[in-house]
Amino acid sequence: MYAEERRRKIASLTAVEGRVMVSDLAESFDVTAETIRRDLKVLSDEGAVNRVHGGAVAAKAFQTLEASVEDRENAQRDAKRSIARTAMELIPETGGGVFLDGGTTNEALAKLIIANPVQRRISVVTNSLPAALILAVNPYINLQLLGGSVRAITQAVVGDQALRSLALLRADVAFIGSNAITLDYGLSTADPQEAAVKRAMIANAQKVVVLCDSTKLGRDYLVSFARLDDVDVVITDVGAPRSFIEELTDNGIEVMVAR
């Protein structure tokens, strides 16, 4: 296991469990205690955990700051690509319709849609400027970019105009990004306007698929936009703690772990 993957697992486990011990982590990952201490130092420097004697505790779970598109594209790049590949299994057949939410993982999914040798004539409605630019070159895609205001930090379209359009639309599958997911608070994001668009997509889709890498598990952001019972499928990566996956499954959610 690469150090980055191990640290991702440690960060997720700490967020979900609240506290982890060096000795337990060393045994679990079959590495030395010194290796785990180095991992915790890196994670602490990144703000992912807080170091304590003998281990680490979760960093403050509630967050309000969000990273730029550029920063998010570079974060967990391999995990997001793996998640996007798994999400391709849920793209509807020819004639189907998709809501494609903003976010860098959905952007990775858009790239796979146009690269897929099995071209399907589907309709895609998105509020993501990057995803729209990617999909626009594919003649098989009936693409609709929602109108409204653009949030510079995420390059997502938001506002009343976008919500009015979504109220008239339906989709077979909504691929939704989320800044965070917890068992109690559900899915959350930093901005109320983006939350409103996500909420509208969820309300008007037959199946809701959440694309969420493991670093976002066990964390909360400012605005909750969906409960767990609004979600049909969560696609995450191998860094997701088994206990969190089991909790999602117990709540009736299908969990797909991208390899």
mmCIF file of C-alpha atoms in Angstrom, residues 45-225:
data_model
loop_
_atom_site.group_PDB
_atom_site.id
_atom_site.type_symbol
_atom_site.label_atom_id
_atom_site.label_comp_id
_atom_site.label_asym_id
_atom_site.label_seq_id
_atom_site.Cartn_x
_atom_site.Cartn_y
_atom_site.Cartn_z
ATOM 1 C CA ASP A 45 0.238 19.511 8.983
ATOM 2 C CA GLU A 46 -2.548 19.259 6.381
ATOM 3 C CA GLY A 47 -5.192 19.868 9.047
ATOM 4 C CA ALA A 48 -6.785 16.451 8.535
ATOM 5 C CA VAL A 49 -6.220 15.271 12.132
ATOM 6 C CA ASN A 50 -5.028 16.616 15.464
ATOM 7 C CA ARG A 51 -2.157 14.734 17.077
ATOM 8 C CA VAL A 52 -2.453 13.679 20.702
ATOM 9 C CA HIS A 53 -0.321 11.507 22.950
ATOM 10 C CA GLY A 54 -0.303 7.992 21.517
ATOM 11 C CA GLY A 55 -2.369 8.782 18.455
ATOM 12 C CA ALA A 56 -4.661 11.365 16.893
ATOM 13 C CA VAL A 57 -8.170 12.732 17.141
ATOM 14 C CA ALA A 58 -10.445 14.038 14.434
ATOM 15 C CA ALA A 59 -9.930 17.611 13.377
ATOM 16 C CA LYS A 60 -12.875 19.914 13.860
ATOM 17 C CA ALA A 61 -15.502 18.225 11.705
ATOM 18 C CA PHE A 62 -17.622 21.274 10.909
ATOM 19 C CA GLN A 63 -16.093 23.252 8.061
ATOM 20 C CA THR A 64 -16.980 26.401 6.155
ATOM 21 C CA LEU A 65 -13.996 26.979 3.862
ATOM 22 C CA GLU A 66 -13.931 25.367 0.423
ATOM 23 C CA ALA A 67 -11.013 24.805 -1.902
ATOM 24 C CA SER A 68 -10.756 26.190 -5.422
ATOM 25 C CA VAL A 69 -11.334 24.009 -8.473
ATOM 26 C CA GLU A 70 -7.585 23.898 -9.121
ATOM 27 C CA ASP A 71 -6.811 22.717 -5.587
ATOM 28 C CA ARG A 72 -9.588 20.133 -5.656
ATOM 29 C CA GLU A 73 -8.483 18.766 -9.020
ATOM 30 C CA ASN A 74 -5.070 17.987 -7.524
ATOM 31 C CA ALA A 75 -6.474 16.449 -4.336
ATOM 32 C CA GLN A 76 -7.205 12.713 -4.330
ATOM 33 C CA ARG A 77 -6.812 12.641 -8.119
ATOM 34 C CA ASP A 78 -6.427 8.852 -8.413
ATOM 35 C CA ALA A 79 -9.329 8.167 -6.070
ATOM 36 C CA LYS A 80 -11.607 10.471 -8.049
ATOM 37 C CA ARG A 81 -10.693 8.811 -11.333
ATOM 38 C CA SER A 82 -11.417 5.401 -9.821
ATOM 39 C CA ILE A 83 -14.758 6.611 -8.504
ATOM 40 C CA ALA A 84 -15.634 8.047 -11.916
ATOM 41 C CA ARG A 85 -14.789 4.731 -13.616
ATOM 42 C CA THR A 86 -17.107 2.919 -11.240
ATOM 43 C CA ALA A 87 -19.840 5.516 -11.828
ATOM 44 C CA MET A 88 -19.731 4.707 -15.547
ATOM 45 C CA GLU A 89 -21.475 1.431 -14.682
ATOM 46 C CA LEU A 90 -24.564 3.457 -13.734
ATOM 47 C CA ILE A 91 -24.828 5.594 -16.870
ATOM 48 C CA PRO A 92 -28.260 4.861 -18.381
ATOM 49 C CA GLU A 93 -28.752 3.215 -21.750
ATOM 50 C CA THR A 94 -29.496 5.163 -24.932
ATOM 51 C CA GLY A 95 -32.481 7.442 -24.427
ATOM 52 C CA GLY A 96 -31.785 7.974 -20.737
ATOM 53 C CA GLY A 97 -31.223 11.215 -18.897
ATOM 54 C CA VAL A 98 -28.617 12.329 -16.370
ATOM 55 C CA PHE A 99 -28.212 15.202 -13.939
ATOM 56 C CA LEU A 100 -24.504 15.916 -13.570
ATOM 57 C CA ASP A 101 -23.719 18.049 -10.540
ATOM 58 C CA GLY A 102 -20.663 20.272 -10.178
ATOM 59 C CA GLY A 103 -17.382 19.077 -8.702
ATOM 60 C CA THR A 104 -14.092 17.631 -9.851
ATOM 61 C CA THR A 105 -15.172 13.986 -9.517
ATOM 62 C CA ASN A 106 -18.144 14.631 -11.809
ATOM 63 C CA GLU A 107 -15.745 16.418 -14.148
ATOM 64 C CA ALA A 108 -13.692 13.208 -14.249
ATOM 65 C CA LEU A 109 -16.909 11.329 -15.030
ATOM 66 C CA ALA A 110 -17.644 13.695 -17.937
ATOM 67 C CA LYS A 111 -14.216 12.908 -19.411
ATOM 68 C CA LEU A 112 -14.942 9.189 -19.249
ATOM 69 C CA ILE A 113 -18.355 9.623 -20.865
ATOM 70 C CA ILE A 114 -16.842 11.154 -23.993
ATOM 71 C CA ALA A 115 -13.934 8.686 -24.014
ATOM 72 C CA ASN A 116 -16.236 5.671 -23.763
ATOM 73 C CA PRO A 117 -16.022 3.631 -26.994
ATOM 74 C CA VAL A 118 -19.636 2.516 -26.497
ATOM 75 C CA GLN A 119 -21.381 5.788 -27.331
ATOM 76 C CA ARG A 120 -24.858 6.176 -25.892
ATOM 77 C CA ARG A 121 -27.281 8.860 -26.982
ATOM 78 C CA ILE A 122 -28.229 10.299 -23.617
ATOM 79 C CA SER A 123 -29.350 13.664 -22.304
ATOM 80 C CA VAL A 124 -27.172 15.406 -19.739
ATOM 81 C CA VAL A 125 -28.250 18.399 -17.670
ATOM 82 C CA THR A 126 -25.431 20.005 -15.722
ATOM 83 C CA ASN A 127 -24.603 23.124 -13.734
ATOM 84 C CA SER A 128 -20.853 22.501 -14.103
ATOM 85 C CA LEU A 129 -19.042 24.740 -16.585
ATOM 86 C CA PRO A 130 -16.002 22.410 -16.834
ATOM 87 C CA ALA A 131 -18.207 19.350 -17.390
ATOM 88 C CA ALA A 132 -20.262 21.177 -20.010
ATOM 89 C CA LEU A 133 -17.141 22.163 -21.962
ATOM 90 C CA ILE A 134 -15.958 18.562 -21.913
ATOM 91 C CA LEU A 135 -19.297 17.069 -23.003
ATOM 92 C CA ALA A 136 -20.052 19.705 -25.656
ATOM 93 C CA VAL A 137 -17.693 18.061 -28.179
ATOM 94 C CA ASN A 138 -19.631 14.776 -28.146
ATOM 95 C CA PRO A 139 -22.391 14.701 -30.800
ATOM 96 C CA TYR A 140 -24.098 11.800 -29.022
ATOM 97 C CA ILE A 141 -24.810 13.904 -25.947
ATOM 98 C CA ASN A 142 -27.924 16.075 -25.782
ATOM 99 C CA LEU A 143 -26.396 18.629 -23.452
ATOM 100 C CA GLN A 144 -28.174 21.298 -21.433
ATOM 101 C CA LEU A 145 -26.193 23.736 -19.318
ATOM 102 C CA LEU A 146 -28.327 25.348 -16.648
ATOM 103 C CA GLY A 147 -28.513 29.124 -16.725
ATOM 104 C CA GLY A 148 -27.881 31.407 -13.768
ATOM 105 C CA SER A 149 -25.036 32.911 -11.812
ATOM 106 C CA VAL A 150 -21.584 31.306 -11.778
ATOM 107 C CA ARG A 151 -19.679 30.733 -8.537
ATOM 108 C CA ALA A 152 -16.050 31.428 -9.421
ATOM 109 C CA ILE A 153 -14.546 29.171 -6.755
ATOM 110 C CA THR A 154 -16.374 26.047 -7.999
ATOM 111 C CA GLN A 155 -17.330 27.104 -11.552
ATOM 112 C CA ALA A 156 -20.870 25.907 -10.865
ATOM 113 C CA VAL A 157 -24.059 27.611 -12.027
ATOM 114 C CA VAL A 158 -26.491 28.483 -9.225
ATOM 115 C CA GLY A 159 -29.482 30.694 -8.543
ATOM 116 C CA ASP A 160 -33.212 30.989 -9.218
ATOM 117 C CA GLN A 161 -32.922 30.522 -12.970
ATOM 118 C CA ALA A 162 -31.179 27.187 -12.533
ATOM 119 C CA LEU A 163 -33.741 26.073 -9.954
ATOM 120 C CA ARG A 164 -36.692 27.037 -12.200
ATOM 121 C CA SER A 165 -35.229 24.961 -15.025
ATOM 122 C CA LEU A 166 -34.636 21.946 -12.799
ATOM 123 C CA ALA A 167 -38.227 22.095 -11.547
ATOM 124 C CA LEU A 168 -39.360 21.212 -15.088
ATOM 125 C CA LEU A 169 -36.813 18.446 -15.711
ATOM 126 C CA ARG A 170 -36.487 14.790 -14.758
ATOM 127 C CA ALA A 171 -33.554 12.361 -14.973
ATOM 128 C CA ASP A 172 -32.963 8.659 -14.623
ATOM 129 C CA VAL A 173 -29.817 9.220 -12.563
ATOM 130 C CA ALA A 174 -28.423 12.190 -10.640
ATOM 131 C CA PHE A 175 -24.680 12.091 -10.054
ATOM 132 C CA ILE A 176 -24.155 14.308 -7.031
ATOM 133 C CA GLY A 177 -20.930 15.588 -5.517
ATOM 134 C CA SER A 178 -20.644 16.328 -1.826
ATOM 135 C CA ASN A 179 -18.079 18.132 0.303
ATOM 136 C CA ALA A 180 -18.913 15.909 3.244
ATOM 137 C CA ILE A 181 -21.070 13.034 4.445
ATOM 138 C CA THR A 182 -21.928 11.892 7.958
ATOM 139 C CA LEU A 183 -24.427 9.446 9.349
ATOM 140 C CA ASP A 184 -26.208 12.116 11.408
ATOM 141 C CA TYR A 185 -26.003 15.202 9.190
ATOM 142 C CA GLY A 186 -26.210 13.514 5.807
ATOM 143 C CA LEU A 187 -24.691 15.284 2.809
ATOM 144 C CA SER A 188 -23.433 18.836 3.131
ATOM 145 C CA THR A 189 -21.651 21.565 1.239
ATOM 146 C CA ALA A 190 -20.303 25.055 1.905
ATOM 147 C CA ASP A 191 -22.676 27.221 -0.123
ATOM 148 C CA PRO A 192 -26.489 27.518 0.252
ATOM 149 C CA GLN A 193 -27.013 28.203 -3.456
ATOM 150 C CA GLU A 194 -25.075 25.136 -4.552
ATOM 151 C CA ALA A 195 -26.942 23.137 -1.925
ATOM 152 C CA ALA A 196 -30.241 24.260 -3.445
ATOM 153 C CA VAL A 197 -29.233 23.029 -6.910
ATOM 154 C CA LYS A 198 -28.089 19.687 -5.521
ATOM 155 C CA ARG A 199 -31.371 19.371 -3.615
ATOM 156 C CA ALA A 200 -33.394 20.042 -6.777
ATOM 157 C CA MET A 201 -31.449 17.458 -8.777
ATOM 158 C CA ILE A 202 -31.991 14.872 -6.048
ATOM 159 C CA ALA A 203 -35.722 15.597 -5.877
ATOM 160 C CA ASN A 204 -36.213 15.117 -9.630
ATOM 161 C CA ALA A 205 -34.106 12.000 -10.264
ATOM 162 C CA GLN A 206 -35.212 8.384 -10.091
ATOM 163 C CA LYS A 207 -31.839 7.262 -8.730
ATOM 164 C CA VAL A 208 -29.400 9.357 -6.683
ATOM 165 C CA VAL A 209 -25.724 8.446 -6.864
ATOM 166 C CA VAL A 210 -23.264 10.277 -4.618
ATOM 167 C CA LEU A 211 -19.616 10.434 -5.682
ATOM 168 C CA CYS A 212 -17.565 10.990 -2.550
ATOM 169 C CA ASP A 213 -13.909 10.150 -1.928
ATOM 170 C CA SER A 214 -13.020 8.789 1.491
ATOM 171 C CA THR A 215 -11.445 12.016 2.815
ATOM 172 C CA LYS A 216 -14.951 13.520 2.947
ATOM 173 C CA LEU A 217 -16.451 10.816 5.144
ATOM 174 C CA GLY A 218 -17.218 11.768 8.720
ATOM 175 C CA ARG A 219 -17.047 15.523 8.027
ATOM 176 C CA ASP A 220 -19.701 18.249 8.024
ATOM 177 C CA TYR A 221 -20.006 21.458 6.038
ATOM 178 C CA LEU A 222 -22.184 24.493 6.522
ATOM 179 C CA VAL A 223 -25.324 23.476 4.614
ATOM 180 C CA SER A 224 -27.018 20.077 4.651
ATOM 181 C CA PHE A 225 -28.707 19.315 1.328
#
